[in-house]
Tab-separated table of C-alpha atoms in Angstrom:
chain	number	residue	atom	x	y	z
A	505	UNK	CA	90.270	30.280	191.182
A	506	UNK	CA	88.998	26.688	190.964
A	507	UNK	CA	85.454	26.579	189.554
A	508	UNK	CA	85.702	22.808	189.702
A	509	UNK	CA	85.472	23.128	193.493
A	510	UNK	CA	81.798	24.135	193.190
A	511	UNK	CA	79.762	21.178	194.386
A	512	UNK	CA	78.038	19.383	191.451
A	513	UNK	CA	74.293	19.832	191.129
A	514	UNK	CA	73.555	16.137	191.686
A	515	UNK	CA	75.437	16.177	194.959
A	516	UNK	CA	73.717	19.401	196.055
A	517	UNK	CA	70.318	17.822	195.384
A	518	UNK	CA	71.088	15.143	197.960
A	519	UNK	CA	72.031	17.547	200.746
A	520	UNK	CA	69.561	17.552	203.627
A	521	UNK	CA	68.584	21.209	203.219
A	522	UNK	CA	67.791	20.936	199.505
A	523	UNK	CA	66.360	17.386	199.525
A	524	UNK	CA	63.733	18.683	201.990
A	525	UNK	CA	62.014	20.425	199.055
A	526	UNK	CA	61.744	17.323	196.811
A	527	UNK	CA	58.330	16.385	198.216
A	528	UNK	CA	57.156	20.000	198.261
A	529	UNK	CA	58.185	21.072	194.733
A	530	UNK	CA	59.173	17.803	192.993
A	531	UNK	CA	62.767	16.748	192.359
A	532	UNK	CA	62.850	17.966	188.717
A	533	UNK	CA	61.784	21.487	189.732
A	534	UNK	CA	64.273	21.530	192.620
A	535	UNK	CA	66.981	20.466	190.157
A	536	UNK	CA	66.012	23.241	187.737
A	537	UNK	CA	66.179	25.921	190.453
A	538	UNK	CA	69.435	24.482	191.830
A	539	UNK	CA	71.068	24.549	188.383
A	540	UNK	CA	70.032	28.166	187.876
A	541	UNK	CA	71.449	29.213	191.256
A	542	UNK	CA	74.710	27.337	190.630
A	543	UNK	CA	75.046	29.156	187.290
A	544	UNK	CA	74.513	32.522	189.013
A	545	UNK	CA	76.990	31.591	191.742
A	546	UNK	CA	79.626	30.518	189.201
A	547	UNK	CA	79.232	33.866	187.432
A	548	UNK	CA	79.576	35.680	190.762
A	549	UNK	CA	82.811	33.802	191.506
A	550	UNK	CA	84.249	34.735	188.101
A	551	UNK	CA	83.238	38.389	188.241
A	552	UNK	CA	84.067	39.091	191.896
A	553	UNK	CA	86.893	36.629	192.427
A	554	UNK	CA	85.412	35.437	195.722
A	555	UNK	CA	86.353	32.217	197.459
A	556	UNK	CA	83.991	29.317	196.924
A	557	UNK	CA	81.774	28.750	199.950
A	558	UNK	CA	79.516	25.689	199.671
A	559	UNK	CA	77.448	26.672	202.701
A	560	UNK	CA	76.726	30.072	201.142
A	561	UNK	CA	75.714	28.384	197.880
A	562	UNK	CA	73.351	25.984	199.671
A	563	UNK	CA	71.854	28.891	201.611
A	564	UNK	CA	71.220	30.792	198.353
A	565	UNK	CA	69.572	27.748	196.766
A	566	UNK	CA	67.358	27.159	199.814
A	567	UNK	CA	66.175	30.788	199.725
A	568	UNK	CA	65.201	30.357	196.067
A	569	UNK	CA	63.401	27.086	196.856
A	570	UNK	CA	61.586	28.691	199.773
A	571	UNK	CA	60.448	31.565	197.592
A	572	UNK	CA	59.144	29.122	194.979
A	573	UNK	CA	57.364	26.982	197.587
A	574	UNK	CA	55.477	30.020	198.936
A	575	UNK	CA	53.686	30.179	195.565
A	576	UNK	CA	52.261	26.676	195.784
A	577	UNK	CA	48.617	26.227	196.742
A	578	UNK	CA	48.629	25.606	200.481
A	579	UNK	CA	46.640	25.984	203.645
A	580	UNK	CA	46.693	29.392	205.341
A	581	UNK	CA	45.169	30.594	208.595
A	582	UNK	CA	42.603	33.329	208.015
A	583	UNK	CA	42.909	35.888	210.829
A	584	UNK	CA	41.501	38.804	208.788
A	585	UNK	CA	37.966	39.001	210.184
A	586	UNK	CA	36.508	38.354	206.710
A	587	UNK	CA	34.651	35.031	206.597
A	588	UNK	CA	34.359	34.648	202.811
A	589	UNK	CA	37.770	35.932	201.735
A	590	UNK	CA	38.133	36.051	197.959
A	591	UNK	CA	41.951	35.895	198.114
A	592	UNK	CA	41.961	33.026	200.615
A	593	UNK	CA	39.787	30.525	198.757
A	594	UNK	CA	36.373	31.935	199.744
A	595	UNK	CA	34.317	29.477	201.835
A	596	UNK	CA	36.068	26.464	203.395
A	597	UNK	CA	34.384	23.158	202.528
A	598	UNK	CA	33.511	21.061	205.622
A	599	UNK	CA	35.809	18.053	206.102
A	600	UNK	CA	32.823	15.699	206.392
A	601	UNK	CA	31.519	16.796	202.991
A	602	UNK	CA	34.940	16.433	201.390
A	603	UNK	CA	35.407	12.921	202.775
A	604	UNK	CA	31.954	11.770	201.672
A	605	UNK	CA	32.405	13.194	198.178
A	606	UNK	CA	35.837	11.538	197.878
A	607	UNK	CA	34.150	8.129	197.870
A	608	UNK	CA	32.480	9.165	194.614
A	609	UNK	CA	35.174	11.190	192.856
A	610	UNK	CA	38.146	8.925	193.668
A	611	UNK	CA	36.601	6.069	191.718
A	612	UNK	CA	34.229	5.707	188.788
A	613	UNK	CA	30.752	7.220	189.107
A	614	UNK	CA	27.424	7.462	187.293
A	615	UNK	CA	28.141	11.083	186.288
A	616	UNK	CA	26.553	10.608	182.865
A	617	UNK	CA	25.079	7.129	183.226
A	618	UNK	CA	21.469	6.262	184.084
A	619	UNK	CA	21.503	3.291	186.450
A	620	UNK	CA	17.792	2.676	185.871
A	621	UNK	CA	17.940	2.031	182.120
A	622	UNK	CA	21.673	1.595	181.458
A	623	UNK	CA	21.775	4.496	178.988
A	624	UNK	CA	23.560	7.855	178.910
A	625	UNK	CA	22.354	10.000	181.813
A	626	UNK	CA	21.924	13.668	182.632
A	627	UNK	CA	24.963	15.235	184.299
A	628	UNK	CA	22.760	17.045	186.833
A	629	UNK	CA	21.331	13.749	188.145
A	630	UNK	CA	19.702	14.062	191.555
A	631	UNK	CA	21.444	17.398	192.207
A	632	UNK	CA	18.715	19.166	190.250
A	633	UNK	CA	16.057	17.962	192.725
A	634	UNK	CA	18.276	18.898	195.673
A	635	UNK	CA	18.847	22.429	194.352
A	636	UNK	CA	15.112	22.959	193.821
A	637	UNK	CA	14.357	21.704	197.317
A	638	UNK	CA	17.006	23.939	198.919
A	639	UNK	CA	16.536	27.156	196.918
A	640	UNK	CA	13.210	26.784	195.090
A	641	UNK	CA	12.536	27.236	191.373
A	642	UNK	CA	11.162	24.877	188.756
A	643	UNK	CA	14.486	23.803	187.307
A	644	UNK	CA	18.209	24.532	187.391
A	645	UNK	CA	21.577	24.014	185.812
A	646	UNK	CA	25.187	24.165	186.989
A	647	UNK	CA	28.184	25.859	185.348
A	648	UNK	CA	31.729	26.466	186.547
A	649	UNK	CA	31.274	29.925	188.111
A	650	UNK	CA	28.786	32.782	188.323
A	651	UNK	CA	30.474	34.815	185.573
A	652	UNK	CA	29.956	31.831	183.255
A	653	UNK	CA	26.327	31.638	184.381
A	654	UNK	CA	25.744	35.285	183.485
A	655	UNK	CA	27.531	34.914	180.137
A	656	UNK	CA	25.536	31.809	179.197
A	657	UNK	CA	22.211	33.496	180.031
A	658	UNK	CA	23.057	36.572	177.949
A	659	UNK	CA	24.436	34.505	175.067
A	660	UNK	CA	21.341	32.315	174.979
A	661	UNK	CA	18.601	34.933	175.295
A	662	UNK	CA	20.052	38.359	174.475
A	663	UNK	CA	22.634	38.088	171.702
A	664	UNK	CA	22.082	41.086	169.420
A	665	UNK	CA	19.286	42.356	171.668
A	666	UNK	CA	19.025	44.983	174.372
A	667	UNK	CA	19.463	44.275	178.062
A	668	UNK	CA	18.264	46.952	180.491
A	669	UNK	CA	20.482	47.535	183.546
A	670	UNK	CA	20.238	50.227	186.211
A	671	UNK	CA	23.209	52.630	186.196
A	672	UNK	CA	23.629	51.951	189.909
A	673	UNK	CA	24.232	48.249	189.169
A	674	UNK	CA	26.927	48.509	186.519
A	675	UNK	CA	29.497	47.218	188.946
A	676	UNK	CA	33.117	46.158	188.801
A	677	UNK	CA	34.139	43.359	191.134
A	678	UNK	CA	37.554	41.892	191.974
A	679	UNK	CA	39.964	41.146	189.152
A	680	UNK	CA	38.551	43.886	186.924
A	681	UNK	CA	35.351	41.982	186.065
A	682	UNK	CA	32.790	44.529	184.823
A	683	UNK	CA	29.110	43.976	184.054
A	684	UNK	CA	29.103	46.234	180.926
A	685	UNK	CA	32.048	44.297	179.488
A	686	UNK	CA	30.468	40.867	179.947
A	687	UNK	CA	27.329	42.206	178.278
A	688	UNK	CA	29.381	43.371	175.309
A	689	UNK	CA	31.334	40.107	175.155
A	690	UNK	CA	28.129	38.047	175.058
A	691	UNK	CA	26.801	40.034	172.092
A	692	UNK	CA	24.087	41.752	174.111
A	693	UNK	CA	23.526	45.502	173.903
A	694	UNK	CA	23.526	47.443	177.158
A	695	UNK	CA	20.663	49.864	177.735
A	696	UNK	CA	21.337	51.701	180.985
A	697	UNK	CA	18.520	53.445	182.837
A	698	UNK	CA	18.056	55.635	185.884
A	699	UNK	CA	20.891	57.330	187.732
A	700	UNK	CA	23.630	56.089	190.031
A	701	UNK	CA	21.458	56.451	193.110
A	702	UNK	CA	17.866	56.246	191.848
A	703	UNK	CA	16.190	53.929	189.348
A	704	UNK	CA	12.386	53.804	189.192
A	705	UNK	CA	9.881	51.407	187.662
A	706	UNK	CA	9.125	53.991	184.956
A	707	UNK	CA	12.822	54.108	184.036
A	708	UNK	CA	12.668	50.399	183.186
A	709	UNK	CA	9.279	50.481	181.443
A	710	UNK	CA	10.077	53.517	179.272
A	711	UNK	CA	13.287	51.892	178.014
A	712	UNK	CA	11.543	48.760	176.722
A	713	UNK	CA	11.116	48.357	172.970
A	714	UNK	CA	10.616	45.507	170.489
A	715	UNK	CA	14.354	44.652	170.658
A	716	UNK	CA	14.452	44.376	174.468
A	717	UNK	CA	15.354	40.847	175.585
A	718	UNK	CA	15.568	41.259	179.339
A	719	UNK	CA	15.844	43.404	182.402
A	720	UNK	CA	18.925	42.424	184.373
A	721	UNK	CA	19.128	43.137	188.116
A	722	UNK	CA	22.701	42.898	189.386
A	723	UNK	CA	23.995	42.327	192.900
A	724	UNK	CA	26.008	45.380	193.941
A	725	UNK	CA	28.733	43.110	195.260
A	726	UNK	CA	31.242	45.084	197.298
A	727	UNK	CA	29.581	48.492	197.629
A	728	UNK	CA	26.253	50.094	198.481
A	729	UNK	CA	24.614	53.505	198.156
A	730	UNK	CA	23.342	55.239	201.282
A	731	UNK	CA	21.181	58.302	201.711
A	732	UNK	CA	18.993	59.577	198.882
A	733	UNK	CA	18.611	56.379	196.870
A	734	UNK	CA	15.917	54.123	195.478
A	735	UNK	CA	15.706	50.695	193.841
A	736	UNK	CA	12.605	49.079	192.381
A	737	UNK	CA	10.890	46.357	194.396
A	738	UNK	CA	11.512	43.075	192.586
A	739	UNK	CA	7.888	41.917	193.023
A	740	UNK	CA	6.613	45.069	191.305
A	741	UNK	CA	9.148	44.783	188.502
A	742	UNK	CA	8.232	41.142	187.859
A	743	UNK	CA	4.537	42.010	187.737
A	744	UNK	CA	4.832	44.977	185.371
A	745	UNK	CA	7.251	43.762	182.691
A	746	UNK	CA	5.768	42.826	179.286
A	747	UNK	CA	5.590	39.127	178.498
A	748	UNK	CA	8.385	39.257	175.889
A	749	UNK	CA	10.900	40.734	178.392
A	750	UNK	CA	12.699	38.331	180.732
A	751	UNK	CA	13.583	39.321	184.295
A	752	UNK	CA	16.979	37.949	185.296
A	753	UNK	CA	18.723	38.489	188.634
A	754	UNK	CA	22.449	38.097	189.154
A	755	UNK	CA	22.054	37.452	192.883
A	756	UNK	CA	25.738	36.626	193.211
A	757	UNK	CA	26.110	35.665	196.860
A	758	UNK	CA	23.775	32.671	197.140
A	759	UNK	CA	22.337	34.010	200.387
A	760	UNK	CA	19.568	31.960	202.018
A	761	UNK	CA	19.877	33.574	205.466
A	762	UNK	CA	16.918	35.828	206.260
A	763	UNK	CA	17.418	39.215	207.855
A	764	UNK	CA	20.816	40.270	206.518
A	765	UNK	CA	20.634	44.016	205.706
A	766	UNK	CA	20.265	44.680	201.980
A	767	UNK	CA	20.703	41.016	201.064
A	768	UNK	CA	17.522	39.313	199.759
A	769	UNK	CA	17.569	35.530	199.716
A	770	UNK	CA	17.602	33.496	196.522
A	771	UNK	CA	14.215	32.053	197.503
A	772	UNK	CA	12.707	35.552	197.749
A	773	UNK	CA	13.681	36.344	194.168
A	774	UNK	CA	12.235	33.071	192.883
A	775	UNK	CA	8.976	33.588	194.790
A	776	UNK	CA	8.706	37.071	193.242
A	777	UNK	CA	8.395	35.477	189.803
A	778	UNK	CA	11.883	36.164	188.451
A	779	UNK	CA	12.562	34.116	185.319
A	780	UNK	CA	16.169	33.210	186.146
A	781	UNK	CA	18.465	33.743	189.131
A	782	UNK	CA	22.192	33.035	189.033
A	783	UNK	CA	24.541	32.814	192.008
A	784	UNK	CA	27.887	31.507	193.244
A	785	UNK	CA	28.225	28.097	194.862
A	786	UNK	CA	31.328	29.019	196.855
A	787	UNK	CA	30.321	32.204	198.679
A	788	UNK	CA	27.429	32.078	201.132
A	789	UNK	CA	26.363	28.629	199.944
A	790	UNK	CA	29.717	27.396	201.267
A	791	UNK	CA	30.360	24.794	198.567
A	792	UNK	CA	32.775	24.415	195.641
A	793	UNK	CA	33.234	27.103	193.004
A	794	UNK	CA	30.220	26.927	190.715
A	795	UNK	CA	27.614	29.031	188.984
A	796	UNK	CA	24.075	27.960	189.859
A	797	UNK	CA	21.216	29.032	187.582
A	798	UNK	CA	17.690	28.539	188.917
A	799	UNK	CA	14.297	29.447	187.567
A	800	UNK	CA	11.594	28.567	185.105
A	801	UNK	CA	11.889	25.346	183.112
A	802	UNK	CA	11.144	27.102	179.804
A	803	UNK	CA	14.366	29.108	180.208
A	804	UNK	CA	16.590	26.472	181.823
A	805	UNK	CA	16.090	24.036	178.942
A	806	UNK	CA	17.563	26.312	176.219
A	807	UNK	CA	20.554	26.993	178.498
A	808	UNK	CA	21.241	23.272	178.886
A	809	UNK	CA	21.208	22.808	175.085
A	810	UNK	CA	23.353	25.826	174.207
A	811	UNK	CA	26.752	24.914	172.615
A	812	UNK	CA	28.555	27.026	175.257
A	813	UNK	CA	27.228	24.743	177.986
A	814	UNK	CA	29.901	22.262	176.947
A	815	UNK	CA	32.511	24.932	177.649
A	816	UNK	CA	31.099	26.000	181.010
A	817	UNK	CA	30.047	22.720	182.608
A	818	UNK	CA	31.897	21.749	185.822
A	819	UNK	CA	33.712	18.519	186.657
A	820	UNK	CA	32.453	15.605	188.743
A	821	UNK	CA	34.006	16.996	191.939
A	822	UNK	CA	31.729	20.043	191.853
A	823	UNK	CA	28.550	18.010	191.389
A	824	UNK	CA	29.500	15.552	194.151
A	825	UNK	CA	30.514	18.194	196.714
A	826	UNK	CA	27.482	20.414	196.163
A	827	UNK	CA	25.063	17.473	196.313
A	828	UNK	CA	26.548	16.170	199.571
A	829	UNK	CA	26.644	19.651	201.145
A	830	UNK	CA	23.014	20.500	200.384
A	831	UNK	CA	21.700	17.113	201.533
A	832	UNK	CA	23.354	17.705	204.904
A	833	UNK	CA	21.953	21.245	205.010
A	834	UNK	CA	18.432	20.045	204.236
A	835	UNK	CA	18.774	17.503	207.066
A	836	UNK	CA	20.003	20.274	209.411
A	837	UNK	CA	23.130	18.237	210.024
A	838	UNK	CA	25.606	20.179	212.151
A	839	UNK	CA	28.495	18.699	210.115
A	840	UNK	CA	27.477	21.032	207.279
A	841	UNK	CA	26.098	23.998	209.206
A	842	UNK	CA	26.258	27.300	207.381
A	843	UNK	CA	29.412	28.740	208.967
A	844	UNK	CA	28.340	32.298	208.198
A	845	UNK	CA	24.992	31.892	209.948
A	846	UNK	CA	26.719	30.310	212.958
A	847	UNK	CA	29.240	33.135	213.327
A	848	UNK	CA	26.906	36.103	212.842
A	849	UNK	CA	24.543	34.795	215.537
A	850	UNK	CA	27.161	34.317	218.275
A	851	UNK	CA	26.790	36.661	221.305
A	852	UNK	CA	29.502	39.279	221.792
A	853	UNK	CA	30.636	37.479	224.973
A	854	UNK	CA	31.605	34.491	222.825
A	855	UNK	CA	33.804	36.740	220.673
A	856	UNK	CA	35.500	38.267	223.706
A	857	UNK	CA	36.162	34.904	225.334
A	858	UNK	CA	37.635	33.590	222.090
A	859	UNK	CA	40.033	36.536	221.863
A	860	UNK	CA	40.998	36.214	225.533
A	861	UNK	CA	41.991	32.573	224.992
A	862	UNK	CA	44.846	33.878	222.863
A	863	UNK	CA	45.583	37.208	224.552
A	864	UNK	CA	45.840	35.644	228.020
A	865	UNK	CA	49.472	34.678	227.383
A	866	UNK	CA	50.490	38.355	227.610
A	867	UNK	CA	47.550	40.765	228.016
A	868	UNK	CA	49.808	43.825	228.164
A	869	UNK	CA	51.371	42.947	224.790
A	870	UNK	CA	48.161	41.631	223.215
A	871	UNK	CA	45.359	44.075	224.090
A	872	UNK	CA	41.833	43.381	222.853
A	873	UNK	CA	40.318	45.802	220.348
A	874	UNK	CA	36.569	46.252	219.804
A	875	UNK	CA	35.987	46.153	216.070
A	876	UNK	CA	33.770	44.720	213.291
A	877	UNK	CA	33.922	41.591	211.149
A	878	UNK	CA	32.530	41.102	207.645
A	879	UNK	CA	30.938	38.262	205.721
A	880	UNK	CA	32.986	39.390	202.695
A	881	UNK	CA	33.372	37.872	199.245
A	882	UNK	CA	31.416	40.697	197.616
A	883	UNK	CA	28.270	39.465	199.345
A	884	UNK	CA	26.939	41.804	202.022
A	885	UNK	CA	28.722	45.187	201.950
A	886	UNK	CA	26.128	46.689	204.277
A	887	UNK	CA	26.420	44.057	207.019
A	888	UNK	CA	29.079	44.526	209.713
A	889	UNK	CA	29.073	42.644	213.004
A	890	UNK	CA	30.661	43.389	216.378
A	891	UNK	CA	33.669	41.358	217.444
A	892	UNK	CA	36.939	41.553	219.356
A	893	UNK	CA	40.355	41.438	217.695
A	894	UNK	CA	43.841	41.205	219.211
A	895	UNK	CA	46.443	43.923	218.607
A	896	UNK	CA	50.103	42.893	218.610
A	897	UNK	CA	52.227	45.497	220.381
A	898	UNK	CA	55.797	45.222	219.144
A	899	UNK	CA	58.891	47.297	218.403
A	900	UNK	CA	58.791	45.857	214.885
A	901	UNK	CA	57.107	47.826	212.124
A	902	UNK	CA	53.633	46.584	211.098
A	903	UNK	CA	54.945	45.627	207.640
A	904	UNK	CA	57.735	43.525	209.168
A	905	UNK	CA	55.379	41.909	211.661
A	906	UNK	CA	52.725	41.053	209.094
A	907	UNK	CA	55.457	39.460	206.958
A	908	UNK	CA	56.580	37.304	209.894
A	909	UNK	CA	53.009	36.100	210.252
A	910	UNK	CA	52.924	35.201	206.544
A	911	UNK	CA	56.241	33.327	206.826
A	912	UNK	CA	54.911	31.090	209.593
A	913	UNK	CA	54.086	27.482	208.740
A	914	UNK	CA	51.177	27.490	208.076
A	915	UNK	CA	51.035	31.170	207.064
A	916	UNK	CA	48.905	33.369	209.333
A	917	UNK	CA	47.140	36.156	207.444
A	918	UNK	CA	46.402	39.124	209.701
A	919	UNK	CA	45.614	42.750	208.845
A	920	UNK	CA	47.140	46.164	209.486
A	921	UNK	CA	44.701	48.773	210.779
A	922	UNK	CA	45.588	52.186	212.195
A	923	UNK	CA	49.278	51.319	212.115
A	924	UNK	CA	48.989	48.140	214.175
A	925	UNK	CA	48.707	44.456	213.332
A	926	UNK	CA	45.401	42.829	214.288
A	927	UNK	CA	44.467	39.167	214.616
A	928	UNK	CA	40.742	38.353	214.315
A	929	UNK	CA	39.832	35.150	216.228
A	930	UNK	CA	36.356	35.180	214.603
A	931	UNK	CA	37.722	33.637	211.390
A	932	UNK	CA	39.982	31.083	213.096
A	933	UNK	CA	38.924	27.455	213.313
A	934	UNK	CA	39.054	26.036	216.839
A	935	UNK	CA	42.224	24.027	216.167
A	936	UNK	CA	43.925	27.160	214.801
A	937	UNK	CA	43.547	29.070	218.084
A	938	UNK	CA	46.373	26.989	219.551
A	939	UNK	CA	48.621	27.508	216.508
A	940	UNK	CA	48.195	31.282	216.650
A	941	UNK	CA	48.636	31.305	220.425
A	942	UNK	CA	51.917	29.372	220.175
A	943	UNK	CA	53.249	31.692	217.453
A	944	UNK	CA	52.423	34.814	219.462
A	945	UNK	CA	53.973	33.278	222.563
A	946	UNK	CA	57.251	32.747	220.699
A	947	UNK	CA	57.043	36.206	219.141
A	948	UNK	CA	56.554	37.973	222.454
């Protein structure tokens, strides 16, 4: 047995198969993985007495490198039928917006510099005016996500005080995030009222005492209650609360599209007289991850001065992207159209034609399936829209087939429903139709 016959790591790193991963993972990381695999292979040779096979060793190293590379942040093709997919980066940012913002963020900027007087400036800059114009509200502030927005509001106005929340709104969203826990973490005291399905105005009013800081209305995120249920009209609640009790809405989705079932717009809440509304910048707004807090100036100002604001404030990229996006939206520029609004208003014939573009390569193997698509992202659980998906008929098991889709470059993320793999063209970008079509052609 000649262990010295095992190809040295440095030489392995220069082989074509392994060197391919230098640009993907970095040479130092490739070297680290290669060394580990060589060590394992050497041990295997000693224990099993096998003959040294360099090709086998290279193959083993490449498999390890491929596994590592699948964990890097990369583009995927969303074929799930969920527009705002939490696991797939939520809302895509339009290329035009990204390119325009890059001119600001790739150099120096006036992020905290007032060009009019040459002194330190406000980080919000013109974005504050843009947010007020787009959503409404007297004033606003930006933090790094909506959970941070909720925490900052509670920390600022309700630490050691009671916050009234309907039992039907004590939700848990993805990743184990629970409203009661963030209340506890902020130092606020939860006072739950009503029942799971019914909360009345009297439930709120009877729970108020001298230690009540606010009534908190929470977006139900990824579920809804049907049948015998009741929620209080926000206009009535705003009108009836005592002056010392704030009304805060965790609107969550950032919806500004009228007419979506069970999904009031941000503007509607502000017009109702809510003191503060917080929402996500990367769901239905379609921008970067951010927590946007809008509302009355008297409440925004204490938030901006709270010590935790330093912890929660976003970076320059977030400010630049959101500002550019909303300017385009206010100008009704098609380069920044709300993708959700565009897709939910398409006629069913458009959906069918889109699916047939792909299925036409082999209609008998790729039958169309009438189904529903979702906005997703914990935004509109009640809203489902008609569409057509493509089923892949194959001798392979659904689990094997869905894995082959994921292993494609770029990965294609489909879904398994009723024991068959479905591709939803509704969530594909136009240029991705060809990629999916070519993959399915090879597969079939």
